[in-house]
């Protein structure tokens, strides 16, 4: 009976389902595009520099979203948030940078089949991390949906094997380890970002990701890749493929936080399983490869799994783990409510003032006063706010 009720609820909220399905497939298309451009750089231009490829992505994120964050939140709110939670943003950026690095490097050493199989390791890692950090609880329909999506991924891999797309590994053990490390880093990055964007505006989260990502990626690039960059021949193809890669990644990093807020990191990782199918479409028109029925069946299975997963969507996780740095209110924080979650609402002040929030306006003002007092020494001011309320 509960299952039937959930189906009716999902059907009645079909606009939200359609929105997250479209967002999920847009991110999948972005991943496909980055893979094609990376392959072009590696095979046609003999350029395999993961940090070099990703560096401008973080620069773009910082340059675009930091001014937006300052304009909307103000320097004071951002400074207080960073003071309390800077290690969260450093961890997010480090996990993201290393995930990009190890996954790209893995393709140099192990086989395509191994990369496709091991890349799915991100999904169970995200599920486990969501259980503990986001306190997500999964219905049996969601577990079944994950299995259906993985079954579709299995069909994609079989189609690639039948088409003879696999290639030999030059160092299988090293490549497999790199892919497992990269997939684990992606899981840590995805779950951490979802946790943060459920507390803070998306644009601010992406801005700090760009800031710390630029530093971490830049230092790593200077240490590991400086010699190869100095020897690089700057043809128009190299410049074009690199800029194209960075621009597509910029779009991906812009969309993903909205998808995390509207659904979850688990839903995102299920959505991007279709990226191999889109890769085949690229191959059909760019390299005249044939699309077989098994690929179409795989795509249908994955999308069906996404719809099944949505039958019991996650409730807004107002019961998330009280992690260090997030145990007290900071100006600009978002109070999670069902309406805000469905809208992907990024209005921090509106979220804080909502009558449906778990905390009343009085409690929020008292917490705000306490936060300002501890960080700015304004104890008398905090007392006045609390008493007048």
Coordinates of C-alpha atoms in Angstrom, one line a residue:
X1 CA 0.0 0.0 0.0
X2 CA 2.8 2.4 0.9
X3 CA 4.5 1.6 -2.5
X4 CA 1.3 2.5 -4.4
X5 CA 1.0 5.7 -2.4
X6 CA 4.6 6.6 -3.3
X7 CA 4.0 5.9 -7.0
X8 CA 1.0 8.3 -6.9
X9 CA 3.1 10.9 -5.2
X10 CA 5.8 10.6 -7.8
X11 CA 3.4 10.8 -10.7
X12 CA 1.7 13.9 -9.1
X13 CA 5.2 15.6 -8.8
X14 CA 6.2 14.7 -12.4
X15 CA 7.6 18.2 -13.0
X16 CA 10.3 17.7 -10.3
X17 CA 11.0 14.2 -11.7
X18 CA 11.4 15.6 -15.2
X19 CA 13.7 18.4 -14.0
X20 CA 16.1 16.1 -12.2
X21 CA 16.1 13.6 -15.1
X22 CA 17.0 16.4 -17.5
X23 CA 19.7 17.8 -15.2
X24 CA 21.1 14.3 -14.7
X25 CA 21.3 13.6 -18.4
X26 CA 22.8 17.0 -19.1
X27 CA 25.6 16.2 -16.6
X28 CA 26.0 12.8 -18.3
X29 CA 26.4 14.6 -21.6
X30 CA 29.0 16.9 -20.2
X31 CA 31.0 13.9 -18.9
X32 CA 30.8 12.3 -22.3
X33 CA 32.0 15.5 -24.0
X34 CA 35.0 15.8 -21.6
X35 CA 35.9 12.1 -22.3
X36 CA 35.8 12.7 -26.0
X37 CA 38.0 15.9 -25.7
X38 CA 40.4 14.1 -23.4
X39 CA 40.7 11.2 -25.9
X40 CA 41.3 13.7 -28.7
X41 CA 44.2 15.3 -26.7
X42 CA 45.7 11.9 -25.8
X43 CA 45.4 10.0 -29.1
X44 CA 45.6 12.8 -31.7
X45 CA 47.8 15.3 -29.9
X46 CA 49.8 13.0 -27.6
X47 CA 48.9 15.2 -24.6
X48 CA 48.1 13.5 -21.3
X49 CA 48.4 16.2 -18.5
X50 CA 45.5 15.8 -16.0
X51 CA 46.4 18.8 -13.9
X52 CA 47.0 21.0 -16.9
X53 CA 43.7 20.1 -18.4
X54 CA 41.7 20.8 -15.2
X55 CA 43.6 23.9 -14.0
X56 CA 41.5 26.5 -15.9
X57 CA 38.3 24.8 -14.7
X58 CA 39.0 25.8 -11.1
X59 CA 40.1 29.3 -12.2
X60 CA 36.9 29.8 -14.1
X61 CA 34.8 28.7 -11.1
X62 CA 36.7 31.1 -8.8
X63 CA 36.6 34.1 -11.2
X64 CA 32.8 33.7 -12.0
X65 CA 31.3 32.6 -8.7
X66 CA 33.4 34.4 -6.1
X67 CA 32.1 37.9 -7.1
X68 CA 28.6 36.5 -7.2
X69 CA 29.0 35.1 -3.7
X70 CA 30.4 38.4 -2.4
X71 CA 27.6 40.4 -3.9
X72 CA 24.9 38.2 -2.6
X73 CA 26.2 37.2 0.8
X74 CA 28.7 39.9 1.7
X75 CA 32.3 39.6 2.8
X76 CA 31.5 39.3 6.5
X77 CA 29.2 36.3 6.1
X78 CA 31.6 34.5 3.8
X79 CA 34.5 35.2 6.1
X80 CA 32.7 33.8 9.2
X81 CA 31.7 30.7 7.2
X82 CA 35.2 30.1 6.0
X83 CA 36.6 30.6 9.5
X84 CA 34.4 27.9 10.9
X85 CA 34.5 25.5 7.9
X86 CA 37.6 26.1 5.8
X87 CA 38.8 22.5 6.2
X88 CA 35.6 21.2 4.6
X89 CA 36.3 23.3 1.5
X90 CA 39.9 22.2 1.4
X91 CA 38.9 18.6 1.7
X92 CA 36.3 19.0 -1.1
X93 CA 38.8 20.6 -3.4
X94 CA 41.5 18.0 -2.7
X95 CA 39.2 15.1 -3.2
X96 CA 37.9 16.6 -6.5
X97 CA 41.4 17.4 -7.8
X98 CA 42.8 14.0 -7.0
X99 CA 39.8 12.2 -8.4
X100 CA 40.3 13.9 -11.7
X101 CA 44.0 13.2 -11.7
X102 CA 43.9 9.5 -10.8
X103 CA 40.9 8.6 -13.2
X104 CA 42.6 10.3 -16.2
X105 CA 45.9 8.6 -15.3
X106 CA 44.2 5.2 -14.9
X107 CA 43.3 5.1 -18.6
X108 CA 47.0 5.2 -19.5
X109 CA 47.7 1.9 -17.7
X110 CA 44.7 -0.3 -17.5
X111 CA 42.2 -1.6 -20.0
X112 CA 39.0 0.2 -21.0
X113 CA 36.9 -2.7 -19.6
X114 CA 38.6 -2.5 -16.2
X115 CA 38.1 1.3 -16.2
X116 CA 34.4 1.0 -16.9
X117 CA 34.0 -1.7 -14.2
X118 CA 36.0 0.0 -11.5
X119 CA 34.5 3.4 -12.2
X120 CA 31.2 2.1 -10.8
X121 CA 33.0 1.7 -7.4
X122 CA 31.9 5.4 -6.9
X123 CA 28.3 4.4 -6.6
X124 CA 28.5 2.0 -3.5
X125 CA 30.9 4.4 -1.9
X126 CA 28.4 7.3 -2.3
X127 CA 25.6 5.1 -0.9
X128 CA 27.7 4.3 2.2
X129 CA 28.9 7.8 2.8
X130 CA 25.4 9.2 2.3
X131 CA 24.1 6.8 4.9
X132 CA 26.5 8.1 7.6
X133 CA 27.1 11.7 6.6
X134 CA 23.7 12.7 5.2
X135 CA 21.8 10.1 7.3
X136 CA 20.1 8.9 4.1
X137 CA 17.9 5.9 4.5
X138 CA 17.1 3.8 1.4
X139 CA 13.9 2.1 0.5
X140 CA 13.9 -1.4 -1.1
X141 CA 12.7 0.3 -4.3
X142 CA 15.9 2.4 -4.3
X143 CA 18.1 -0.6 -3.8
X144 CA 16.3 -2.3 -6.7
X145 CA 16.7 0.8 -8.8
X146 CA 20.5 0.8 -8.2
X147 CA 20.6 -2.8 -9.3
X148 CA 18.6 -2.0 -12.4
X149 CA 21.0 0.8 -13.3
X150 CA 24.0 -1.4 -12.7
X151 CA 22.4 -4.0 -15.0
X152 CA 22.1 -1.4 -17.7
X153 CA 25.8 -0.5 -17.2
X154 CA 26.6 -4.2 -17.6
X155 CA 24.8 -4.3 -20.9
X156 CA 26.9 -1.2 -22.0
X157 CA 30.1 -3.0 -21.1
X158 CA 29.0 -6.2 -22.9
X159 CA 28.2 -4.1 -26.0
X160 CA 31.7 -2.6 -25.9
X161 CA 33.3 -6.1 -25.6
X162 CA 31.2 -7.4 -28.5
X163 CA 32.3 -4.4 -30.6
X164 CA 36.0 -5.1 -29.8
X165 CA 36.5 -1.7 -28.1
X166 CA 38.6 -3.0 -25.3
X167 CA 42.4 -2.4 -25.4
X168 CA 45.3 -4.1 -23.7
X169 CA 46.6 -2.9 -20.4
X170 CA 50.2 -1.7 -20.2
X171 CA 50.2 -2.0 -16.4
X172 CA 46.9 -3.4 -15.2
X173 CA 47.7 -3.4 -11.4
X174 CA 48.8 0.2 -11.4
X175 CA 45.9 1.3 -13.5
X176 CA 43.3 -0.6 -11.5
X177 CA 44.7 0.9 -8.3
X178 CA 44.6 4.4 -9.8
X179 CA 41.0 3.9 -10.9
X180 CA 39.9 2.7 -7.5
X181 CA 41.6 5.7 -5.8
X182 CA 40.0 8.1 -8.3
X183 CA 36.5 6.6 -7.9
X184 CA 36.8 6.8 -4.1
X185 CA 37.9 10.4 -4.3
X186 CA 34.9 11.2 -6.5
X187 CA 32.6 9.6 -4.0
X188 CA 34.1 11.7 -1.2
X189 CA 33.9 14.8 -3.3
X190 CA 30.2 14.2 -4.3
X191 CA 29.0 13.4 -0.8
X192 CA 30.9 16.2 0.8
X193 CA 29.6 18.7 -1.8
X194 CA 26.0 17.5 -1.3
X195 CA 26.5 17.9 2.5
X196 CA 27.8 21.5 2.1
X197 CA 25.2 22.7 -0.5
X198 CA 22.4 21.5 1.8
X199 CA 23.8 24.0 4.4
X200 CA 25.2 26.8 2.2
X201 CA 24.3 28.4 -1.2
X202 CA 25.4 26.5 -4.3
X203 CA 27.3 29.5 -5.8
X204 CA 29.4 30.0 -2.6
X205 CA 30.3 26.3 -2.5
X206 CA 31.4 26.3 -6.1
X207 CA 33.4 29.5 -5.5
X208 CA 35.4 28.0 -2.6
X209 CA 35.9 24.8 -4.6
X210 CA 37.3 26.9 -7.4
X211 CA 39.6 28.9 -5.0
X212 CA 41.1 25.9 -3.2
X213 CA 41.0 23.8 -6.3
X214 CA 43.1 26.4 -8.2
X215 CA 45.7 26.3 -5.4
X216 CA 45.9 22.5 -5.0
X217 CA 45.8 21.8 -8.7
X218 CA 48.3 24.5 -9.5
X219 CA 50.8 23.3 -6.9
X220 CA 50.4 19.7 -8.1
X221 CA 50.8 20.8 -11.8
X222 CA 53.9 22.7 -11.0
X223 CA 55.5 19.8 -9.2
X224 CA 54.5 16.9 -11.6
X225 CA 53.9 18.3 -15.0
X226 CA 56.1 21.4 -15.4
X227 CA 58.6 19.7 -17.6
X228 CA 56.0 18.3 -20.0
X229 CA 54.2 21.6 -20.1
X230 CA 57.4 23.3 -21.1
X231 CA 57.9 20.8 -24.0
X232 CA 54.2 21.1 -25.1
X233 CA 53.7 22.3 -28.7
X234 CA 50.8 24.8 -28.6
X235 CA 48.9 23.9 -31.8
X236 CA 45.4 25.3 -32.3
X237 CA 44.1 21.8 -31.8
X238 CA 45.7 21.5 -28.3
X239 CA 44.4 25.0 -27.3
X240 CA 40.9 24.3 -28.7
X241 CA 40.5 20.8 -27.1
X242 CA 41.8 22.1 -23.8
X243 CA 39.5 25.1 -23.7
X244 CA 36.6 23.0 -24.8
X245 CA 37.3 20.5 -22.0
X246 CA 37.5 23.4 -19.4
X247 CA 34.3 25.1 -20.6
X248 CA 32.3 21.8 -20.5
X249 CA 33.7 21.0 -17.1
X250 CA 32.6 24.5 -16.0
X251 CA 29.0 23.8 -17.1
X252 CA 29.2 20.4 -15.3
X253 CA 30.4 22.0 -12.0
X254 CA 27.6 24.6 -12.3
X255 CA 24.8 22.0 -12.8
X256 CA 25.9 19.3 -10.3
X257 CA 25.2 21.3 -7.0
X258 CA 21.7 22.0 -8.2
X259 CA 21.1 18.3 -8.8
X260 CA 22.5 17.5 -5.4
X261 CA 20.1 19.9 -3.8
X262 CA 17.1 18.7 -5.9
X263 CA 17.9 15.0 -5.5
X264 CA 21.1 13.5 -4.1
X265 CA 24.6 12.4 -4.9
X266 CA 23.4 8.9 -5.4
X267 CA 20.9 10.0 -8.0
X268 CA 23.6 11.9 -9.8
X269 CA 25.9 8.9 -9.9
X270 CA 23.1 6.8 -11.3
X271 CA 22.4 9.4 -13.9
X272 CA 25.9 9.5 -15.3
X273 CA 25.9 5.8 -16.0
X274 CA 24.4 6.7 -19.4
X275 CA 27.5 8.7 -20.4
X276 CA 28.9 5.6 -22.3
X277 CA 25.7 5.5 -24.3
X278 CA 26.1 9.2 -25.3
X279 CA 29.7 8.4 -26.1
X280 CA 28.5 5.9 -28.6
X281 CA 26.3 8.5 -30.2
X282 CA 29.4 10.8 -30.5
X283 CA 31.3 7.9 -32.1
X284 CA 28.5 7.2 -34.6
X285 CA 28.6 10.7 -36.0
X286 CA 32.3 11.3 -35.6
X287 CA 33.8 7.9 -36.3
X288 CA 30.8 6.2 -38.1
X289 CA 30.4 3.4 -35.6
X290 CA 27.2 1.4 -35.5
X291 CA 24.7 1.5 -32.6
X292 CA 23.4 -1.9 -31.7
X293 CA 20.2 -2.8 -29.9
X294 CA 22.0 -3.8 -26.8
X295 CA 23.1 -0.2 -26.2
X296 CA 19.5 1.1 -26.6
X297 CA 18.4 -1.5 -24.1
X298 CA 21.0 -0.5 -21.7
X299 CA 19.9 3.2 -21.9
X300 CA 16.3 2.2 -21.3
X301 CA 17.3 0.1 -18.3
X302 CA 19.3 3.0 -16.7
X303 CA 16.6 5.6 -17.2
X304 CA 14.0 3.1 -15.9
X305 CA 16.1 2.6 -12.8
X306 CA 16.3 6.4 -12.3
X307 CA 12.5 6.6 -12.4
X308 CA 12.2 3.7 -10.0
X309 CA 14.7 5.4 -7.6
X310 CA 12.5 8.5 -7.5
X311 CA 9.4 6.6 -6.4
X312 CA 10.7 7.0 -2.8
X313 CA 12.9 10.2 -3.0
X314 CA 15.0 11.2 -0.1
X315 CA 13.3 13.5 2.3
X316 CA 15.1 16.8 3.0
X317 CA 17.9 15.6 5.4
X318 CA 17.3 18.0 8.3
X319 CA 18.6 15.1 10.4
X320 CA 22.0 15.2 8.8
X321 CA 25.0 14.3 10.9
X322 CA 26.1 17.2 13.2
X323 CA 29.6 17.3 11.8
X324 CA 32.3 19.7 13.1
X325 CA 31.8 23.2 11.8
X326 CA 28.1 22.6 11.1
X327 CA 26.9 22.2 14.7
X328 CA 25.8 25.8 15.1
X329 CA 24.2 28.4 12.8
X330 CA 26.4 30.7 10.7
X331 CA 24.9 33.7 8.9
X332 CA 24.0 32.7 5.4
X333 CA 23.1 29.1 6.3
X334 CA 20.1 27.5 4.7
X335 CA 17.4 25.9 6.8
X336 CA 16.4 22.7 5.0
X337 CA 12.6 22.5 4.3
X338 CA 10.6 20.3 1.9
X339 CA 9.7 23.4 -0.3
X340 CA 13.3 24.6 -0.4
X341 CA 14.6 21.2 -1.4
X342 CA 12.1 20.8 -4.3
X343 CA 12.9 24.3 -5.6
X344 CA 16.7 23.9 -5.1
X345 CA 16.2 27.2 -3.2
X346 CA 19.4 29.2 -2.8
X347 CA 18.0 32.1 -0.8
X348 CA 19.8 31.7 2.5
X349 CA 17.9 34.4 4.3
X350 CA 14.5 33.2 3.0
X351 CA 15.4 29.7 4.1
X352 CA 16.4 30.9 7.6
X353 CA 13.1 32.9 8.0
X354 CA 10.8 30.1 6.8
X355 CA 8.0 29.3 9.2
X356 CA 8.3 25.6 8.2
X357 CA 11.9 25.4 9.3
X358 CA 13.0 23.1 12.1
X359 CA 14.1 26.2 14.1
X360 CA 12.0 29.2 14.9
X361 CA 13.1 32.7 13.9
X362 CA 13.9 33.5 17.6
X363 CA 16.2 30.5 17.9
X364 CA 18.0 31.5 14.7
X365 CA 18.5 35.1 15.9
X366 CA 19.8 33.8 19.2
X367 CA 22.3 31.5 17.4
X368 CA 23.3 34.4 15.1
X369 CA 23.9 36.6 18.1
X370 CA 26.0 33.9 19.8
X371 CA 28.0 33.3 16.6
X372 CA 28.8 37.0 16.2
X373 CA 29.7 37.4 19.8
X374 CA 32.2 34.5 19.8
X375 CA 33.8 35.7 16.6
X376 CA 33.7 39.5 17.0
X377 CA 33.6 39.9 20.8
X378 CA 30.1 41.5 20.6
X379 CA 28.7 39.9 23.7
X380 CA 26.5 43.0 24.6
X381 CA 25.1 43.1 21.1
X382 CA 24.1 39.4 21.3
X383 CA 22.3 39.9 24.6
X384 CA 20.3 42.8 23.1
X385 CA 19.2 40.8 20.1
X386 CA 18.2 37.9 22.3
X387 CA 16.3 39.9 24.8
X388 CA 14.5 42.2 22.3
X389 CA 13.3 39.1 20.4

